[in-house]
Each structure stands twice: as C-alpha cells, then as structure tokens.
XYZ file of C-alpha atoms in Angstrom:
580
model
C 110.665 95.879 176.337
C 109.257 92.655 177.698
C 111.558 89.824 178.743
C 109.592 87.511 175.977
C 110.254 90.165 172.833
C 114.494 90.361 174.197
C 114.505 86.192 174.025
C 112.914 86.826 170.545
C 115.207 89.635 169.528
C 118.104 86.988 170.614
C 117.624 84.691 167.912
C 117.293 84.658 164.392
C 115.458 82.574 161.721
C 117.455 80.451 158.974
C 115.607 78.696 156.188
C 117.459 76.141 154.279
C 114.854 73.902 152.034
C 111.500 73.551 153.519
C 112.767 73.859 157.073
C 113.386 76.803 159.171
C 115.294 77.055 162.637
C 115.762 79.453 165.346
C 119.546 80.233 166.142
C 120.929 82.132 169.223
C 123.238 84.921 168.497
C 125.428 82.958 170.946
C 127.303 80.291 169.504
C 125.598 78.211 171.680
C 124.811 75.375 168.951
C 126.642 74.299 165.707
C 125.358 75.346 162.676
C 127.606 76.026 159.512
C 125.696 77.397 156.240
C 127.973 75.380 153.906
C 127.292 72.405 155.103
C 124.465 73.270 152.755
C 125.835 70.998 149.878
C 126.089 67.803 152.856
C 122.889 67.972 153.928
C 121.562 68.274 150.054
C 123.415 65.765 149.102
C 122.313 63.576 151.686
C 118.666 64.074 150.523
C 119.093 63.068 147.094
C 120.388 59.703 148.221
C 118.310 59.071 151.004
C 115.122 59.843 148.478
C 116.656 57.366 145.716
C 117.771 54.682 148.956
C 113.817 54.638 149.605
C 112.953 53.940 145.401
C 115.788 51.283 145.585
C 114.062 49.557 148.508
C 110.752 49.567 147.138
C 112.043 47.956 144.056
C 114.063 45.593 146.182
C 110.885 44.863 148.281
C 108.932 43.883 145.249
C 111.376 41.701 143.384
C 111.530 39.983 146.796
C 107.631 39.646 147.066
C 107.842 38.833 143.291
C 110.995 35.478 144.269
C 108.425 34.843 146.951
C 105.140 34.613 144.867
C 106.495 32.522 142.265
C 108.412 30.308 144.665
C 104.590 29.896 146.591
C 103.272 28.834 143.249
C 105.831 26.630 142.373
C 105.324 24.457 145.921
C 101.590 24.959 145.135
C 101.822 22.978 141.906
C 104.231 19.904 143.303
C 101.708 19.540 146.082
C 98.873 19.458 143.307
C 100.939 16.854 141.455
C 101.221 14.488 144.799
C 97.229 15.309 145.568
C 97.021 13.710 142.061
C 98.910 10.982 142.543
C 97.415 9.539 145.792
C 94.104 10.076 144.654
C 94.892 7.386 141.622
C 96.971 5.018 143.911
C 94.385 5.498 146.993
C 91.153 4.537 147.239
C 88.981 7.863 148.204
C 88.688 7.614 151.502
C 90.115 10.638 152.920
C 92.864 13.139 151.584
C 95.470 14.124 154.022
C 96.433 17.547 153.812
C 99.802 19.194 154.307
C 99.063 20.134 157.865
C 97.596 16.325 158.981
C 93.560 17.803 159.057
C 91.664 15.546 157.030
C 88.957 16.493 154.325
C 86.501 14.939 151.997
C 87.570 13.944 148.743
C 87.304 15.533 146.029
C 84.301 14.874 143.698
C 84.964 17.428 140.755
C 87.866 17.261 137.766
C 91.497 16.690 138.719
C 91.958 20.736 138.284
C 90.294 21.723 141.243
C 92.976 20.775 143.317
C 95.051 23.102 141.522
C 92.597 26.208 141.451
C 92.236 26.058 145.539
C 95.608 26.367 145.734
C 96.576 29.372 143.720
C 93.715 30.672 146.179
C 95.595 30.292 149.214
C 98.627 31.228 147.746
C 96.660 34.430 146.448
C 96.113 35.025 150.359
C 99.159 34.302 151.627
C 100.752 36.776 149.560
C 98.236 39.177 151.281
C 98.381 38.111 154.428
C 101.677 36.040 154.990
C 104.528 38.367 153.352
C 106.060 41.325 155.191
C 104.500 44.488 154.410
C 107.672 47.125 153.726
C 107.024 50.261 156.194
C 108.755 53.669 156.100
C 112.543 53.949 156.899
C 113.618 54.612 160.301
C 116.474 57.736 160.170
C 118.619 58.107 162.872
C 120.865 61.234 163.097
C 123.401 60.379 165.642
C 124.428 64.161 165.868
C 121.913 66.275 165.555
C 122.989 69.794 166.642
C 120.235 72.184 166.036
C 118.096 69.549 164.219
C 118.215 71.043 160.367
C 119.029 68.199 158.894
C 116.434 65.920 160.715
C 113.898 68.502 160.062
C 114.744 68.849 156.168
C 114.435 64.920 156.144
C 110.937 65.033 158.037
C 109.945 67.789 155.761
C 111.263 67.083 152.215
C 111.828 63.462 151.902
C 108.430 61.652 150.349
C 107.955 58.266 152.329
C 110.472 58.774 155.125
C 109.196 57.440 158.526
C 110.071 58.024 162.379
C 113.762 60.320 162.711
C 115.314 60.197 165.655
C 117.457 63.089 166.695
C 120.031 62.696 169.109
C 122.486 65.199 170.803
C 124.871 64.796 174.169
C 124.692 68.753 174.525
C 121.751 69.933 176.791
C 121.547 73.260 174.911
C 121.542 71.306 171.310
C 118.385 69.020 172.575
C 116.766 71.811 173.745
C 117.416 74.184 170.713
C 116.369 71.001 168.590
C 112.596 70.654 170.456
C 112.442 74.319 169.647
C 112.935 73.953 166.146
C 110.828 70.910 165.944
C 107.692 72.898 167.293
C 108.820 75.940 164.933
C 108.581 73.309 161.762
C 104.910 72.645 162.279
C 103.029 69.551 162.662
C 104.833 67.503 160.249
C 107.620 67.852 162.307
C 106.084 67.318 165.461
C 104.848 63.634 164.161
C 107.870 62.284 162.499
C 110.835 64.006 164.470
C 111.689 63.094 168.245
C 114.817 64.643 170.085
C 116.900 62.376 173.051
C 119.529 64.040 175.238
C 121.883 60.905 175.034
C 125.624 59.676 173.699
C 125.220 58.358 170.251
C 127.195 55.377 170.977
C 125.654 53.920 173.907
C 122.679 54.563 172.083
C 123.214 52.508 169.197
C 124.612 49.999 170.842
C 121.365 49.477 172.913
C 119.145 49.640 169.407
C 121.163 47.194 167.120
C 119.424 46.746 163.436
C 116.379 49.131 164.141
C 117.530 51.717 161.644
C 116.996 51.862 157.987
C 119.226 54.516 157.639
C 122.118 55.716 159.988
C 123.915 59.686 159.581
C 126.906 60.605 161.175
C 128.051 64.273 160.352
C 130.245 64.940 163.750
C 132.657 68.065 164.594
C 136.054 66.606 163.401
C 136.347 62.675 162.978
C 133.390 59.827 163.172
C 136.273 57.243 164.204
C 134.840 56.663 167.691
C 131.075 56.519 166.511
C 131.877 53.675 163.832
C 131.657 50.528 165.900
C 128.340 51.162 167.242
C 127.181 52.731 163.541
C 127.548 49.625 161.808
C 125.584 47.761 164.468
C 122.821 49.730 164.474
C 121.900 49.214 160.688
C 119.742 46.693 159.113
C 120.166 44.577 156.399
C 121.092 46.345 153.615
C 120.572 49.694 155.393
C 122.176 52.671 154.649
C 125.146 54.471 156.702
C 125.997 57.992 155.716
C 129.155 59.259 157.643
C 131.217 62.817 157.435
C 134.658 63.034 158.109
C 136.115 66.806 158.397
C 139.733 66.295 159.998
C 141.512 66.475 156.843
C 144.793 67.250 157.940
C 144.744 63.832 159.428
C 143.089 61.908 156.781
C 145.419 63.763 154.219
C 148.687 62.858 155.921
C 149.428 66.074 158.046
C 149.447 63.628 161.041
C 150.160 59.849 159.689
C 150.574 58.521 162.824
C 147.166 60.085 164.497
C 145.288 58.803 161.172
C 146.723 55.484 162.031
C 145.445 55.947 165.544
C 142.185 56.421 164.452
C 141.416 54.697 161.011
C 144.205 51.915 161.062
C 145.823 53.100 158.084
C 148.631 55.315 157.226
C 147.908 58.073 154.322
C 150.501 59.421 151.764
C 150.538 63.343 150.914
C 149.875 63.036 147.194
C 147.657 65.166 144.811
C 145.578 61.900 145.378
C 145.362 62.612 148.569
C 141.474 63.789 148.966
C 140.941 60.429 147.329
C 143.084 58.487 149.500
C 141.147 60.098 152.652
C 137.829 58.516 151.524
C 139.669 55.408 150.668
C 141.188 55.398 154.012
C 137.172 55.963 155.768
C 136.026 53.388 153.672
C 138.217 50.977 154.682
C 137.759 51.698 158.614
C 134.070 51.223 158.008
C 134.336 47.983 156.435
C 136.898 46.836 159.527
C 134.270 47.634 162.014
C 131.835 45.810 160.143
C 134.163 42.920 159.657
C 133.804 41.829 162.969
C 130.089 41.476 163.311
C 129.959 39.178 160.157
C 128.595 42.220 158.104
C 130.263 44.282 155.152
C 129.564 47.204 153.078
C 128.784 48.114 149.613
C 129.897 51.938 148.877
C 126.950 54.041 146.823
C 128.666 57.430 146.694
C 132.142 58.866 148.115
C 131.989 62.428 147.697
C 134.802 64.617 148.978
C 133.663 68.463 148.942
C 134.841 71.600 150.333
C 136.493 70.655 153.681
C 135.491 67.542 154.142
C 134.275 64.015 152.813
C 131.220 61.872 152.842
C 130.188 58.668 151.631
C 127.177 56.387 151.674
C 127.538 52.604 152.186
C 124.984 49.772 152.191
C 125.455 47.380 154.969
C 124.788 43.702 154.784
C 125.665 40.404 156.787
C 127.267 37.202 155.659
C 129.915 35.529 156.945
C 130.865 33.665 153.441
C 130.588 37.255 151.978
C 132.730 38.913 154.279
C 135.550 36.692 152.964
C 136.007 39.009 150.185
C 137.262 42.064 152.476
C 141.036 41.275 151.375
C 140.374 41.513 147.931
C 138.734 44.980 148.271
C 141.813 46.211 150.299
C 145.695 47.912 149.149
C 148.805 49.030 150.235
C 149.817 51.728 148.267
C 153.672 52.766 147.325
C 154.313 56.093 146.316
C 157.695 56.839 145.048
C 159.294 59.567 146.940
C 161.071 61.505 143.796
C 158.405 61.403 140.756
C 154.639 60.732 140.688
C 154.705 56.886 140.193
C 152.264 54.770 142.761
C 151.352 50.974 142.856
C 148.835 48.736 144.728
C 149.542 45.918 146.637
C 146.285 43.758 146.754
C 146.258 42.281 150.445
C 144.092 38.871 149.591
C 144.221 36.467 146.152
C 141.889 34.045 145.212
C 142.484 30.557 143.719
C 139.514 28.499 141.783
C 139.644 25.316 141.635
C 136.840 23.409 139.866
C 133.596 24.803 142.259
C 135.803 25.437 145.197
C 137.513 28.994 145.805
C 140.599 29.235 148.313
C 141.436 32.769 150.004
C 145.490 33.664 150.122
C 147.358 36.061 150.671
C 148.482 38.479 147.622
C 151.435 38.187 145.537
C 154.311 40.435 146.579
C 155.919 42.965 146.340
C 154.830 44.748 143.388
C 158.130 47.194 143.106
C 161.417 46.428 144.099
C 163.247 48.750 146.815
C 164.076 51.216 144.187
C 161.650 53.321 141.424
C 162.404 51.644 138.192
C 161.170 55.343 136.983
C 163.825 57.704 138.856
C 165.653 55.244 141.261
C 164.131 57.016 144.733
C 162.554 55.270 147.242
C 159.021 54.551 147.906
C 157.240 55.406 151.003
C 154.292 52.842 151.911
C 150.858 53.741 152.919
C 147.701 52.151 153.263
C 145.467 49.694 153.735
C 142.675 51.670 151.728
C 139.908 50.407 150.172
C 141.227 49.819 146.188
C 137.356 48.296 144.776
C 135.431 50.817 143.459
C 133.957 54.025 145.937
C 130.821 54.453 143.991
C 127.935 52.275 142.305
C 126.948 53.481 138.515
C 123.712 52.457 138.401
C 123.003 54.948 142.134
C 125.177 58.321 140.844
C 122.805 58.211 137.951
C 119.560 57.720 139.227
C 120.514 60.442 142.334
C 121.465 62.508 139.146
C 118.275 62.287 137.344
C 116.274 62.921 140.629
C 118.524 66.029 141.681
C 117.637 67.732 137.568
C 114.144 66.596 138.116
C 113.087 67.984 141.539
C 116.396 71.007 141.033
C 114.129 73.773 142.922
C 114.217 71.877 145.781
C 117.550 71.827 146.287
C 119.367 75.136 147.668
C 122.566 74.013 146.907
C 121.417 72.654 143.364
C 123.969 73.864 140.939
C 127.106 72.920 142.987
C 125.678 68.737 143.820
C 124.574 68.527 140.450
C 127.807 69.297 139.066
C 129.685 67.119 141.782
C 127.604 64.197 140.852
C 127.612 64.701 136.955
C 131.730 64.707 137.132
C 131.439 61.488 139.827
C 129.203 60.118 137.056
C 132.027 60.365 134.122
C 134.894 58.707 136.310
C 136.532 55.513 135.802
C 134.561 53.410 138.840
C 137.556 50.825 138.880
C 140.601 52.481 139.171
C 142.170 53.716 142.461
C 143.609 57.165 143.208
C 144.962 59.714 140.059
C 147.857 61.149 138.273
C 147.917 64.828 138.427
C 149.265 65.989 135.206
C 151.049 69.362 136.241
C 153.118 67.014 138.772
C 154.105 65.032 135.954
C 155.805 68.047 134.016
C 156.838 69.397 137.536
C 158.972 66.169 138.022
C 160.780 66.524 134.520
C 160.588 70.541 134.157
C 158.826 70.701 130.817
C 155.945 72.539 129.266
C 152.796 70.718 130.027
C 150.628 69.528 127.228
C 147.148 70.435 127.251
C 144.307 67.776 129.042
C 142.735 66.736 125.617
C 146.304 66.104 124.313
C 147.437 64.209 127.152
C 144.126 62.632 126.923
C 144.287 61.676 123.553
C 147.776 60.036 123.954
C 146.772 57.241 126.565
C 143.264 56.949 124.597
C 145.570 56.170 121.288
C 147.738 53.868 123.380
C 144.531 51.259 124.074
C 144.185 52.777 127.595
C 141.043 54.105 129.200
C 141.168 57.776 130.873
C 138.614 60.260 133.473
C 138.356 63.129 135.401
C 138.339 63.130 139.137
C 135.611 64.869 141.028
C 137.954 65.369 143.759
C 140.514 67.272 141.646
C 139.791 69.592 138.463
C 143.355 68.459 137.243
C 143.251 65.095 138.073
C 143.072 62.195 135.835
C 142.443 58.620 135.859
C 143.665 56.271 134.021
C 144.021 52.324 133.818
C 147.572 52.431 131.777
C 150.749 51.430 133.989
C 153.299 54.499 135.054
C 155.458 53.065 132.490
C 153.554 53.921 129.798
C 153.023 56.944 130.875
C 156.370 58.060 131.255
C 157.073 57.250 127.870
C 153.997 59.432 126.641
C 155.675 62.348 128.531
C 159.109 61.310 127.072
C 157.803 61.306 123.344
C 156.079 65.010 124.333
C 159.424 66.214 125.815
C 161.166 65.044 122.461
C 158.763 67.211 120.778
C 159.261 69.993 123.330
C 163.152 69.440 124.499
C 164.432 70.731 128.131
C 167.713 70.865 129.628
C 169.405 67.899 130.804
C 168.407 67.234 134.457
C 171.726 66.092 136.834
C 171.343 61.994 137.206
C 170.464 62.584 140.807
C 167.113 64.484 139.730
C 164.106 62.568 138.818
C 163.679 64.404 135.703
C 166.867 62.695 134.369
C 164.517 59.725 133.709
C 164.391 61.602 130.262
C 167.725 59.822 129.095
C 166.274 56.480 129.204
C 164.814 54.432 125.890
C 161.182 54.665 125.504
C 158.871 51.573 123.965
C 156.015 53.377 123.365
C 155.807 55.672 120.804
C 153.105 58.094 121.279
C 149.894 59.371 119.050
C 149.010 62.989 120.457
C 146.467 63.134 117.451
C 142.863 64.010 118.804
C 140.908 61.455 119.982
C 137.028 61.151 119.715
C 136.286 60.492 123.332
C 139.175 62.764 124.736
C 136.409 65.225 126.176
C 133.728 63.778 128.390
C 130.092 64.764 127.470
C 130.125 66.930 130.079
C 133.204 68.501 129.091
C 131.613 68.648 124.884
C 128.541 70.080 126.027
C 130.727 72.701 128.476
C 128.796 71.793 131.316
C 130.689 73.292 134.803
C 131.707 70.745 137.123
C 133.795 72.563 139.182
C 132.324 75.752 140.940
C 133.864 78.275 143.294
C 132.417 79.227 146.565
C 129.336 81.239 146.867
C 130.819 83.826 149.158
C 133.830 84.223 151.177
C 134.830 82.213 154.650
C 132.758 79.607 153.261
C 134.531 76.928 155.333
C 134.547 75.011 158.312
C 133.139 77.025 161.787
C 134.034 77.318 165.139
C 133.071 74.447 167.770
C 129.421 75.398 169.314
C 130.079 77.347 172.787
C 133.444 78.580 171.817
C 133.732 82.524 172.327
C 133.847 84.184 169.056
C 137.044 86.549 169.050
C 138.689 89.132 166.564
C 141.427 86.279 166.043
C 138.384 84.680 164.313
C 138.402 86.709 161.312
C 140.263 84.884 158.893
C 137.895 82.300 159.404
C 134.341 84.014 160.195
C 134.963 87.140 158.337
C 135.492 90.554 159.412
C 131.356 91.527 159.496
C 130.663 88.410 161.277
C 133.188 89.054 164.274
C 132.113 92.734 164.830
C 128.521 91.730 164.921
C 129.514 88.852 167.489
C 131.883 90.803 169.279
C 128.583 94.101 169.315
C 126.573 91.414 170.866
C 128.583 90.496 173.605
C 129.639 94.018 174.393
C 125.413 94.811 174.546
C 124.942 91.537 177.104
C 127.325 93.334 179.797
C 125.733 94.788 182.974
C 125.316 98.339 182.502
C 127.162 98.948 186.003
C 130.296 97.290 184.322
C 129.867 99.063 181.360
C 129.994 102.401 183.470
C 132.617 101.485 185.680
C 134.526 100.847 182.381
C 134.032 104.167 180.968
C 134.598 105.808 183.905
C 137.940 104.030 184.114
C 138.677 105.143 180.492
C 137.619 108.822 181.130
C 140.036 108.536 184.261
C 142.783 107.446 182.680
C-alpha cells in the first residue's frame, strides 16, 4: 500500500450542510457532531442579520435622499431670492464658483438641483458591501466553510486557530470545499485576542464558539465589531455558569449565579451581562437578538453599537436577584432608576431593598446573586423572521426539526420577564398534588396576570404576577386538595396563613399556546446516545471515555491506536504474553 492511500485511509469524510471535511482518526482536532444545532442556528441568524442590514442600509439611503432634497429646495428658495433683490450680474454658488445667470423660468433652478442630488445619491452615498465573518476559533473550519457555502451574500471569513494542526487541517478542508471556498475562506495560525485587538471595527459579524468559557476572548470581541455588528458567543462551562462553582463564575463573568430551576436562564443572563460590561468601557453597548440555551451549553447573538449617552442605560438593564433559601420565591433588585424632569432625565441608583432579611412567604433567608442582565434576552420582531426563514429554506438545515422547535417555543415566551417558576418545585415546597399546566395556567390568566413557557425548561413557566399571588393560587388548590399539616419550621407550613386571592381554576382561552393547540413538539430528545459535549482535541481517547464517547466509539479509537504500534513492539508484546 502506498504511503499516499494509508494518509487517505487515516481520515474520514463528514458532511454537515453543503460542506464536507476531512477528520483524522486521531483526535487531533475538535469536532463534536452535536454541535450540529449551534452551527445551524447560527446560520439562520447570520442569513436574517444580512436582510436586516439591507433594510437598514436602505432606510438610511432613503433619511439621506430626502434630507439631500430637502437642502436642495432651501438653496432653490435663497437662489430665488437674490435673483429678485440682486441685479443679474452673477449668481454665487454654494461652493464660491461663479456662473451666468439664469435666463429661463424661476423653476430651473429647482430642476438642476434634483439633478445633482440624483447623482449624488449615485455617486456620494456608501455603497453597502458583503459582511466580513470572523470565526475567532475555528477548529477544523466547518462552520466557516458552511458560512462560505450556504449563506447567500456573505463576504470574506476569516478563520483563525492558535493550534498548528487545526490551521493546517482547516487549509485542507478549505481546498476539499471547492472553489467557493477557496475565494471567500482564509485560515491564520494566530491568538484570537491579539488578533482582534489589532483589527478593531473591521468585522460585520464576530463568532466565538470556544472549548469551555469565552470570558477571556470578550474584551477584544466587542472591539472588533462594527456599528451595529453582530457578536455570536458560546459558553459550555455550565457547572460554572449554573452555580456549581459561584466563586469561579464570579472570577470570570463578575457575577455570582444561584442554583435554581432558573438556572439555565440565569447562565445566559449572567453572559449577557459580562458582554455588555466589556462593552461598557469602550462607549459601546449591546442589543440581545436571540439567547438560546441548548443541550450543554448556551448561545446568544447581540448587536453592538456605540454611544456614550446610550450607554447610560446599562443600570437599568441590570439585577440582583434574591432567591429565598426554603421555597421558590425570587425578586429583582434593579441596580439604576431614572428620574424625568420636564426634558431632562437624571440616572440614580435603585430603590432598595426589595425584601426584608426574612421570606415574607416561609420566613428563610434569601441568598443573593447577580448582577444579570433583567431587560429582555431576545428581540420579537428577529425570532420570527429567523423562524419563517428556518420553515422556508427547512432542507437546508440538518438539524431542522430540533432549531425550529427551539425557536417556535422562544417565539411564545414572555420577552419581559426575567427567570421562571418551576411548577413541580412549587408543590415540592408544600407536599401536595400538583395541578396540571393548563390549570395552573388558567388560574394566573383568571387573576389579570400574563403567563409562558420557557424554552430553556419544558416545565417552566413565566409569569408577570408577584410570588404572593401565587402562593395564594397554590393555597386555594391545596384547599381543594388538603395535605397534612407541615411543622412551622417547614416551608410548606406557609399553608396556615390567610390568602387574598381567591382563585378561578376554570379554563382559560389562551391557557395553551398555539403551539401547544396545534400540538406542535417543542421539546425533542436526542438523536442518539452520548450526544454531548467531547473530549478536548489531542487528548488520548481511553476506555474511561465510555460514558461519554460510547462504548463503539472507544473500541474503534482504542483498534486504531493498537494498529499505529511498531510491529517489533507488537511482537515483543506477544512474545512477553506467550512467556508469561
């Protein structure tokens, strides 16, 4: 066998879209197969980020046109009036040359210069060109190459990697992909942050997906954005971000998470938050599209933009949160207030605190997290048009049922309300029966309050009604459906205590979403099995791996390896076995 057909027989060919890559049987470079959803995700935005500019582009040549027109007619006007006050001499123009006058009708004047202003809109405005990707960690180069490939109207993308092997593996791929490839995707062996540092607001659109947690990468992220460019940023250490380690979230995100059910929620809060600090100090800010948290990880997409007046707003978008330590009650504690007076607005600091030391629910404590971002994680008008594009192009995307239904559940939720209630913890906390969704549902619907799902949680729900109405809902169904008395030190013994509400559990109209009515699934299991995070790229693939990798995917790893061994070694082995 020639030493060209055993390189070949060392790799084998993945195809995830349009794009296909060559990966070693080593794990010499990071490639996960779930990450199918991300990078699918990632394309449906970054295909309705390029219709948004577009739009943008034109409303701002269409400001521009009519603001040209409108300077073209009070010049007219002032042509007009020297001519009657002057004797016609000469007319001065705008720019001090000096012309004939004019010897037709008083509308001429006015006709030469919705000419120029014709040209000027040819000639003088900005001409919008194709988006500049960057993808800061590029790995084998899939998800530059699916960009390159499948994204109509997408210019240059860089792909960057620190790992010799990954650049190298990513120039193979690019020649693999074809021409297409070859024209719109490049591949530097450098450190992502040094790079973007050196190219500061050169890219339309910025992608961080790293190995654990972007924290380090953000600073020079949010630098390297234009104007109202789009950042797209993983984060996969959820044990951190979910409270497993408070103090190393802290560390790296400056704030401190709370394990609740709301705590997937809380992680993207936390990320969104960190982004808009780093941003903070170069006068810019962020505007989230979509926060998406899926599988192991989370992922949102932000619009950045610069203004120093703007960036006064930061402390209004910002919250503590206090989470009672015995039942499910949490409150927000707005960081920033504003005061209006006549056309002037003053920035303060918010009104505190919102709870006193003790729950007025159960009479624990409350631990304090926080800051997180409390505004809303996602913009309306975005999940739906990504929505409509993802059910009209759906055979492009591999990964098609499981973003579709992520996006159609992100599309139902309540857009300005912070965190969930999960209602199972609610019954947990005073040991009852637990009433079904659309009857829980239907009680805060009937009590003038507004309720959701959660994407992040199948049980989840959001609501804008205050914990104490809904303790009193769950009183009213415990009354219906009595329990035991609870000793006082339990949280359940809350149950003895007057309610003010009394609750309607009668079916409401709008207790099902329409995604719910029409029984669409919004909530799929896995594919297949071990579908999960991967080992780190260049780590040696053991039989401790299994629970992770799978039981086929070790032995044909561990095969492999046993095949690359020296046949001298492999017969001194045996011959040690037969000895022995």
């Amino acid at each position: 066998m020639s030493s060209g057909a055993a390189e070949l027989n060392d790799f084998k060919i993945i195809k995830e879209g349009e794009a296909e890559i060559l990966m070693h049987a080593k794990n010499e470079v990071f490639f996960n197969k779930a990450q199918v959803n991300n990078r699918d995700i990632s394309i449906a935005v970054l295909r309705t980020f390029i219709s948004k500019r577009k739009e943008e582009h034109e409303a701002y040549l269409s400001r521009k046109t009519k603001s040209t027109q409108r300077t073209g007619e009070n010049d007219a006007v002032e042509c007009v009036a020297q001519e009657s006050s002057e004797p016609p001499a000469e007319v001065e123009k705008p720019n001090g040359d000096c012309q004939a006058p004019c010897e037709t009708s008083q509308e001429e004047p006015c006709s030469t210069i919705e000419d120029s202003t014709k040209s000027v809109q040819r000639n003088g405005l900005p001409e919008l060109k194709a988006p500049r990707v960057l993808e800061a960690l590029s790995a084998s180069g899939l998800r530059a190459l699916r960009y390159a490939r499948e994204v109509e109207g997408i210019g240059q993308v860089v792909a960057l990697d620190n790992d010799k092997a990954s650049v190298e593996a990513c120039l193979r791929n690019i020649k693999f992909n074809g021409s297409v490839a070859c024209s719109k995707v490049e591949s530097h062996l450098a450190d992502a942050r040094v790079y973007m540092l050196t190219h500061p607001k050169e890219f339309d659109v910025v992608d961080l997906d790293p190995y654990g947690s972007p924290s380090v990468f953000l600073d020079s992220a949010v630098q390297s954005v234009v104007d109202g460019g789009l950042l797209m940023c993983t984060a996969t250490d959820m044990a951190v971000l979910c409270g497993g380690n408070g103090e190393v979230c802290y560390s790296k995100y400056g704030s401190y998470p709370l394990r609740g059910k709301y705590c997937h929620e809380m992680a993207l809060r936390i990320l969104l938050a960190s982004i808009e600090s780093h941003a903070n100090r170069y006068k810019r800010y962020i505007v989230p599209v979509l926060s998406v948290q899926m599988d192991f990880y989370i992922r949102v997409f932000v619009r950045i933009y610069s203004s120093a007046s703007a960036m006064k707003n930061t402390p209004l978008k910002l919250s503590y949160v206090y989470q009672c330590t015995g039942c499910d009650s949490f409150h927000l504690q707005p960081i920033g207030r504003t005061v209006t007076k006549n056309t002037s607005t003053r920035y303060l600091p918010g009104f505190g605190p919102v709870v006193p030391q003790e729950c007025t629910d159960c009479g624990k404590k409350y631990n304090m997290g926080g800051p997180i971002w409390s505004a809303p994680i996602h913009d309306e008008e975005w999940v739906n048009s990504i929505l409509v594009g993802v059910k009209s192009m759906k055979d492009r995307y591999p990964a098609y049922d499981r973003i579709s239904a992520v996006l159609t559940t992100i599309s139902e939720e309540l857009p300005d309300v912070p965190l969930f209630l999960s209602l199972h913890n609610l019954c947990a906390t005073l040991k009852c029966t637990s009433p079904s969704a659309v009857i829980f549902r239907s009680a805060v619907l009937n009590a003038g309050y507004r309720i959701s799902g959660t994407h992040v949680n199948p049980l989840g729900l959001k609501t804008d009604a205050p914990m104490d109405v809904i303790w009193d809902i769950m009183r009213c169904w415990v009354k219906n459906h009595p329990v035991k008395a609870q000793p006082p030190e339990q949280p359940g013994s809350m149950l003895t205590r007057p309610f003010f509400l009394q609750a309607n559990f009668a079916r409401a109209v709008a207790s099902l979403s329409k995604a719910q009515a029409k029984k669409v699934a919004r909530f799929l299991p896995n594919p297949e099995r071990h579908w999960g995070p991967k080992l780190r790229a260049g780590r040696q693939i053991t039989s401790k791996h299994v629970s992770l990798l799978g039981a086929e995917a070790v032995n044909g790893s561990l095969r492999h390896h046993d095949s690359e061994e020296p046949e001298g070694k492999r017969q001194k082995m045996e011959h040690n076995t037969s000895d022995s």
